[in-house]
Amino acid sequence: IEAMLQSPHFVYRTELGDDGAALSGYEVAAKLSFLLRNTTPNDELLDAAAAGDLDESGGVLAIAREMLEAPDAAEAIGRFHGELFGLDRYLSIAKDPSAFPEHDEALNPTLARAEELFLDRLFRDGLGLEELLTSTVAYANEELAPFYGVEASGPELQEVDLGPERPGLFTRLGFLAYNGTLRDPDSIHRGVEINRTMLCASLSPPPGIIPALPNVEPGQTNRERVNAHTGPGTCGAGCHATIINPIGFAFENFDAMGQLRDTDNGKPIDTSGEYVFGEGLVAFDGAAELMPLIAASPRAHACYARHIAEFGLGRDIDDQDRTLIDGLQRASVLDKESIKELLMAVVASPAFGQRSPVGGAL
C-alpha cells in the first residue's frame, strides 16, 4: 500500500507517448469522464473508445456535448466554481453577536448553497461571465431574505431579484460576509479576492509581518481607517492605493454581514474609486458601476478563460496555450459565449487531445 500511494501512476492520470502526441481513444475517454463526471469512464465511453469514435475531434465533440447536458456535468462545473470562488470557506463565517445577533453559524451552509444554486443556474441556462458579474438574480429563503431586504417564505431557497444595487456574485451575502471582520467590512480582502480571481492580478505578498488594522477611532469610517493604514503616503500604498483598495471600497455600502447601509459611524458612505482597465484609468462609484466595467473588460474574460482552460485540461497553463486563451477570451467578451461553450472550446482544442507537456493531469 505504501508503494502504491507513492507511485506517480496513483497521483497522476498518466498519458503515454511523446510530448504533443495524440492521446488514444481510451485516454480521451478518461479525460472526458474525469472532466464532466469526476469519475472513471463508464462502459459506454469505453465502447466508444474501442470503436474508434474518440479518435477524431468530431466524435469527441459529439460525445462531449451529450455528456455536457447530463446532471453529472453540472455537478462537475459546480466543483470548478466552488473551488474558484472558495465557497466552502463560507462555512467558517463568524460575526460579533452583539453587532449581528441575527447571524449564527447554522446559517453558513445556506449562504454557500445559495451561491452554488446561482452558479448552477448560469451553467444550466447557457449563460456566461457577463451574467456571473452582473445578474441581479439570487437565491434566498426566509432566513436570508431579511438580510437582502426582499421577501421569501419557507426554508427552501428560491429565486429572487435583488435589484440594480446588487449586480453579480460578489454582491451576495456569502462573499461579503466572508470578506468581513466580526464587525466591519474587510475592504482589503474584498479587493484582493476580486483582483486575483476575476482580473488575475499579480499581487506580491507584503514584506515582513503584516500589521493588523488599528481599531476604528471615534467618528472614523472604515474607509478612512483603511486609507490611514494603507492609502497614499503609507508604506503599503503601492498595491493598495491603486489596485486593492479601489476595488474593495466599491463595496463599502455593504456591512460586515453583506447588508446595505447608508452611513458608517455617522458619516455618508464613500464608494468611489478609480482602476486601470485596458483603456486606462476608469472612475466608478460603487459595485453597481464597477461590476459592469469588469464584465466588459477583456482582462476579466482572459482571466476566466485561463481558469476554465486549467480546469478543462487538468493542468497549469503556460506560454504554449496562448492561442487557446486568446480564442476563449474573444469568444467570451465579443461573442458572449456561455460557460458551456467555453468548455466545449477547450475540449475542441488540440491541447485537449494531446499528451500534456508535464506528463499527465492531476
Coordinates of N, CA and C in Angstrom, one line a residue, residues 235-362:
C235 N 3.4 53.0 3.7 CA 4.4 52.1 3.1 C 3.6 51.0 2.3
G236 N 2.3 50.9 2.5 CA 1.6 49.9 1.7 C 0.8 50.5 0.5
A237 N 1.2 51.7 0.2 CA 0.4 52.5 -0.9 C 0.6 51.9 -2.2
G238 N 1.7 51.2 -2.5 CA 1.9 50.7 -3.9 C 0.8 49.9 -4.5
C239 N 0.5 48.7 -3.9 CA -0.6 47.8 -4.4 C -1.9 48.3 -3.9
H240 N -1.9 48.8 -2.6 CA -3.2 49.1 -2.0 C -3.9 50.3 -2.7
A241 N -3.2 51.4 -2.8 CA -3.9 52.6 -3.2 C -4.4 52.5 -4.7
T242 N -3.7 51.8 -5.5 CA -4.1 51.8 -6.9 C -4.8 50.5 -7.4
I243 N -4.6 49.4 -6.7 CA -5.1 48.1 -7.1 C -6.1 47.5 -6.2
I244 N -5.7 47.3 -4.9 CA -6.6 46.6 -4.0 C -7.7 47.5 -3.4
N245 N -7.3 48.6 -2.8 CA -8.3 49.4 -2.1 C -9.5 50.0 -3.0
P246 N -9.2 50.4 -4.2 CA -10.3 51.0 -5.0 C -11.4 49.9 -5.3
I247 N -11.0 48.7 -5.6 CA -12.0 47.6 -5.8 C -12.7 47.4 -4.5
G248 N -12.0 47.2 -3.4 CA -12.7 47.0 -2.1 C -13.6 48.1 -1.6
F249 N -13.2 49.3 -1.9 CA -14.0 50.4 -1.4 C -15.4 50.5 -2.2
A250 N -15.4 49.9 -3.3 CA -16.7 49.9 -4.1 C -17.8 49.2 -3.3
F251 N -17.4 48.4 -2.4 CA -18.4 47.6 -1.6 C -18.6 48.1 -0.2
E252 N -18.2 49.4 0.1 CA -18.3 49.9 1.4 C -19.7 50.1 1.9
N253 N -20.7 50.2 0.9 CA -22.1 50.3 1.3 C -22.7 49.0 1.7
F254 N -21.9 47.9 1.8 CA -22.3 46.7 2.4 C -21.6 46.4 3.7
D255 N -22.3 46.2 4.7 CA -21.6 46.0 6.0 C -21.0 44.6 6.2
A256 N -20.5 44.3 7.3 CA -19.7 43.1 7.5 C -20.5 41.8 7.3
M257 N -21.9 41.9 7.3 CA -22.7 40.8 7.0 C -23.2 40.8 5.6
G258 N -22.9 41.9 4.8 CA -23.3 42.0 3.4 C -24.6 42.7 3.3
Q259 N -25.1 43.4 4.3 CA -26.3 44.2 4.2 C -26.0 45.6 3.7
L260 N -27.0 46.1 3.0 CA -26.8 47.5 2.5 C -26.8 48.5 3.7
R261 N -26.0 49.5 3.6 CA -26.0 50.6 4.6 C -25.8 51.9 4.0
D262 N -26.3 53.0 4.6 CA -26.1 54.3 4.0 C -25.1 55.2 4.7
T263 N -24.8 54.8 6.0 CA -23.8 55.6 6.7 C -22.8 54.6 7.4
D264 N -21.7 55.1 7.8 CA -20.7 54.4 8.5 C -20.2 55.3 9.7
N265 N -20.5 54.9 10.9 CA -20.1 55.7 12.1 C -20.6 57.1 12.0
G266 N -21.8 57.2 11.4 CA -22.5 58.5 11.4 C -22.1 59.3 10.2
K267 N -21.2 58.8 9.3 CA -20.8 59.6 8.1 C -21.4 58.9 6.9
P268 N -21.6 59.7 5.8 CA -22.0 59.1 4.5 C -21.0 58.1 4.0
I269 N -21.5 57.1 3.3 CA -20.6 56.1 2.7 C -20.0 56.6 1.4
D270 N -18.7 56.4 1.2 CA -18.0 56.8 0.0 C -17.5 55.5 -0.7
T271 N -18.1 55.2 -1.9 CA -17.8 54.0 -2.6 C -17.1 54.3 -4.0
S272 N -16.6 55.5 -4.1 CA -16.0 56.0 -5.3 C -14.6 55.4 -5.5
G273 N -14.1 55.3 -6.7 CA -12.7 54.8 -6.9 C -12.3 54.9 -8.4
E274 N -11.1 54.6 -8.6 CA -10.5 54.5 -10.0 C -9.7 53.3 -10.1
Y275 N -9.7 52.7 -11.3 CA -9.0 51.5 -11.5 C -8.5 51.5 -13.0
V276 N -7.3 50.9 -13.2 CA -6.7 50.9 -14.5 C -7.2 49.6 -15.2
F277 N -8.1 49.8 -16.2 CA -8.5 48.7 -17.1 C -7.7 48.8 -18.3
G278 N -8.0 48.1 -19.4 CA -7.3 48.1 -20.6 C -7.2 49.5 -21.2
E279 N -8.3 50.2 -21.1 CA -8.4 51.5 -21.7 C -7.8 52.7 -20.9
G280 N -7.2 52.3 -19.7 CA -6.6 53.3 -18.8 C -7.4 53.5 -17.5
L281 N -7.2 54.5 -16.8 CA -7.8 54.8 -15.5 C -9.3 55.1 -15.7
V282 N -10.2 54.3 -15.1 CA -11.6 54.5 -15.2 C -12.2 54.7 -13.8
A283 N -13.1 55.7 -13.7 CA -13.7 56.1 -12.5 C -15.0 55.3 -12.3
F284 N -15.4 55.0 -11.1 CA -16.7 54.4 -10.8 C -17.1 54.8 -9.5
D285 N -18.4 54.5 -9.2 CA -19.0 54.8 -7.8 C -19.8 53.6 -7.4
G286 N -19.3 52.7 -6.6 CA -20.0 51.6 -6.1 C -19.9 50.4 -7.0
A287 N -20.4 49.3 -6.4 CA -20.4 48.0 -7.1 C -21.3 48.0 -8.3
A288 N -22.4 48.8 -8.2 CA -23.3 48.8 -9.3 C -22.7 49.4 -10.6
E289 N -21.7 50.2 -10.5 CA -20.9 50.8 -11.6 C -19.7 49.9 -11.9
L290 N -19.0 49.4 -10.9 CA -17.8 48.7 -11.0 C -18.0 47.3 -11.7
M291 N -19.0 46.5 -11.3 CA -19.1 45.2 -11.9 C -19.4 45.2 -13.4
P292 N -20.2 46.1 -13.9 CA -20.4 46.1 -15.4 C -19.0 46.4 -16.1
L293 N -18.2 47.3 -15.5 CA -16.9 47.6 -16.0 C -16.0 46.4 -16.1
I294 N -16.0 45.6 -15.0 CA -15.2 44.4 -15.0 C -15.8 43.4 -16.1
A295 N -17.1 43.3 -16.1 CA -17.8 42.4 -17.1 C -17.4 42.7 -18.5
A296 N -17.2 44.0 -18.8 CA -16.9 44.4 -20.2 C -15.4 44.4 -20.4
S297 N -14.6 44.1 -19.4 CA -13.1 44.2 -19.6 C -12.5 42.9 -20.2
P298 N -11.8 43.0 -21.3 CA -11.1 41.9 -21.9 C -10.2 41.2 -20.9
R299 N -9.7 41.9 -20.0 CA -8.8 41.4 -19.0 C -9.6 40.3 -18.1
A300 N -10.8 40.7 -17.7 CA -11.6 39.7 -16.9 C -11.9 38.5 -17.7
H301 N -12.2 38.6 -18.9 CA -12.6 37.5 -19.8 C -11.3 36.6 -20.0
A302 N -10.2 37.2 -20.2 CA -8.9 36.4 -20.3 C -8.6 35.7 -19.0
C303 N -8.9 36.3 -17.9 CA -8.6 35.7 -16.6 C -9.6 34.4 -16.4
Y304 N -10.8 34.6 -16.7 CA -11.8 33.5 -16.6 C -11.4 32.4 -17.6
A305 N -11.0 32.8 -18.8 CA -10.6 31.8 -19.8 C -9.4 31.0 -19.3
R306 N -8.5 31.6 -18.6 CA -7.4 30.9 -18.0 C -7.9 29.9 -17.0
H307 N -8.8 30.3 -16.1 CA -9.3 29.4 -15.1 C -10.0 28.2 -15.7
I308 N -10.8 28.4 -16.7 CA -11.6 27.3 -17.3 C -10.7 26.4 -18.2
A309 N -9.7 27.0 -18.8 CA -8.7 26.1 -19.5 C -7.9 25.2 -18.6
E310 N -7.5 25.8 -17.5 CA -6.8 25.0 -16.5 C -7.7 23.8 -16.0
F311 N -8.9 24.1 -15.7 CA -9.9 23.1 -15.3 C -10.1 22.1 -16.4
G312 N -10.3 22.5 -17.6 CA -10.6 21.6 -18.7 C -9.4 20.7 -19.1
L313 N -8.2 21.3 -19.0 CA -7.0 20.5 -19.4 C -6.4 19.7 -18.2
G314 N -6.8 20.1 -17.0 CA -6.3 19.4 -15.8 C -4.9 19.7 -15.5
R315 N -4.4 20.9 -15.9 CA -3.0 21.2 -15.6 C -2.9 22.8 -15.7
D316 N -1.7 23.2 -15.3 CA -1.4 24.7 -15.4 C -1.3 25.1 -16.8
I317 N -1.6 26.3 -17.0 CA -1.5 26.9 -18.4 C -0.1 27.5 -18.5
D318 N 0.5 27.4 -19.7 CA 1.8 28.0 -19.9 C 1.8 28.8 -21.3
D319 N 3.0 29.2 -21.7 CA 3.0 30.0 -22.9 C 2.5 29.4 -24.2
Q320 N 2.6 28.0 -24.3 CA 2.2 27.4 -25.5 C 0.7 27.4 -25.6
D321 N 0.0 27.8 -24.5 CA -1.5 27.8 -24.6 C -2.0 29.2 -24.9
R322 N -1.2 30.1 -25.3 CA -1.6 31.5 -25.6 C -2.7 31.5 -26.6
T323 N -2.6 30.7 -27.7 CA -3.6 30.8 -28.7 C -5.0 30.3 -28.2
L324 N -5.0 29.3 -27.4 CA -6.2 28.8 -26.8 C -6.8 29.9 -25.9
I325 N -6.0 30.5 -25.0 CA -6.6 31.5 -24.1 C -7.1 32.7 -24.9
D326 N -6.4 33.2 -25.9 CA -6.8 34.3 -26.7 C -8.2 34.0 -27.4
G327 N -8.3 32.8 -27.9 CA -9.6 32.4 -28.5 C -10.7 32.3 -27.5
L328 N -10.5 31.8 -26.4 CA -11.5 31.8 -25.3 C -11.9 33.2 -24.9
Q329 N -10.9 34.0 -24.8 CA -11.2 35.4 -24.4 C -12.1 36.1 -25.4
R330 N -11.8 36.0 -26.7 CA -12.6 36.6 -27.7 C -14.0 36.0 -27.7
A331 N -14.1 34.7 -27.6 CA -15.4 34.1 -27.6 C -16.3 34.6 -26.4
S332 N -15.6 34.8 -25.3 CA -16.3 35.3 -24.1 C -16.7 36.7 -24.1
V333 N -15.8 37.6 -24.5 CA -16.1 39.0 -24.4 C -16.8 39.6 -25.7
L334 N -16.4 39.1 -26.9 CA -17.0 39.6 -28.1 C -18.3 38.8 -28.4
D335 N -18.2 37.5 -28.4 CA -19.4 36.7 -28.8 C -20.3 36.3 -27.6
K336 N -19.9 36.7 -26.4 CA -20.7 36.4 -25.2 C -21.0 35.0 -25.1
E337 N -20.1 34.1 -25.3 CA -20.3 32.7 -25.3 C -20.6 32.2 -23.8
S338 N -21.3 31.2 -23.7 CA -21.7 30.7 -22.4 C -20.5 29.9 -21.8
I339 N -20.7 29.6 -20.5 CA -19.7 28.7 -19.8 C -19.6 27.4 -20.5
K340 N -20.8 26.8 -20.9 CA -20.8 25.5 -21.6 C -20.0 25.6 -22.9
E341 N -20.2 26.7 -23.7 CA -19.5 26.8 -25.0 C -18.0 27.0 -24.8
L342 N -17.6 27.7 -23.7 CA -16.2 27.9 -23.5 C -15.5 26.6 -23.1
L343 N -16.2 25.7 -22.4 CA -15.7 24.4 -22.0 C -15.6 23.5 -23.2
M344 N -16.6 23.6 -24.1 CA -16.6 22.9 -25.4 C -15.4 23.3 -26.2
A345 N -15.1 24.6 -26.2 CA -13.9 25.1 -27.0 C -12.6 24.5 -26.4
V346 N -12.5 24.3 -25.1 CA -11.4 23.7 -24.5 C -11.2 22.3 -25.0
V347 N -12.4 21.5 -25.0 CA -12.4 20.1 -25.5 C -12.0 20.1 -26.9
A348 N -12.4 21.1 -27.7 CA -12.2 21.1 -29.2 C -10.7 21.4 -29.5
S349 N -10.0 22.0 -28.5 CA -8.7 22.5 -28.8 C -7.7 21.3 -29.0
P350 N -6.6 21.5 -29.8 CA -5.6 20.5 -29.9 C -5.0 20.1 -28.6
A351 N -4.9 21.0 -27.6 CA -4.3 20.7 -26.3 C -5.0 19.6 -25.6
F352 N -6.3 19.5 -25.8 CA -7.1 18.5 -25.0 C -6.8 17.1 -25.5
G353 N -6.6 17.0 -26.8 CA -6.4 15.7 -27.4 C -4.9 15.3 -27.5
Q354 N -4.0 16.0 -26.9 CA -2.6 15.7 -27.0 C -2.0 15.4 -25.6
R355 N -0.9 14.7 -25.6 CA -0.3 14.4 -24.4 C 0.2 15.7 -23.7
S356 N -0.1 15.9 -22.4 CA 0.4 17.1 -21.7 C 1.9 17.2 -21.6
P357 N 2.4 18.4 -21.8 CA 3.9 18.5 -21.7 C 4.4 18.2 -20.3
V358 N 3.5 18.3 -19.3 CA 4.0 18.0 -18.0 C 3.9 16.5 -17.6
G359 N 3.4 15.7 -18.6 CA 3.4 14.3 -18.4 C 2.1 13.7 -17.9
G360 N 1.1 14.5 -17.6 CA -0.2 14.0 -17.1 C -1.0 15.1 -16.4
A361 N -2.1 14.7 -16.0 CA -3.0 15.6 -15.3 C -3.3 15.2 -13.9
L362 N -3.4 16.1 -13.0 CA -3.7 15.7 -11.6 C -5.1 15.3 -11.5

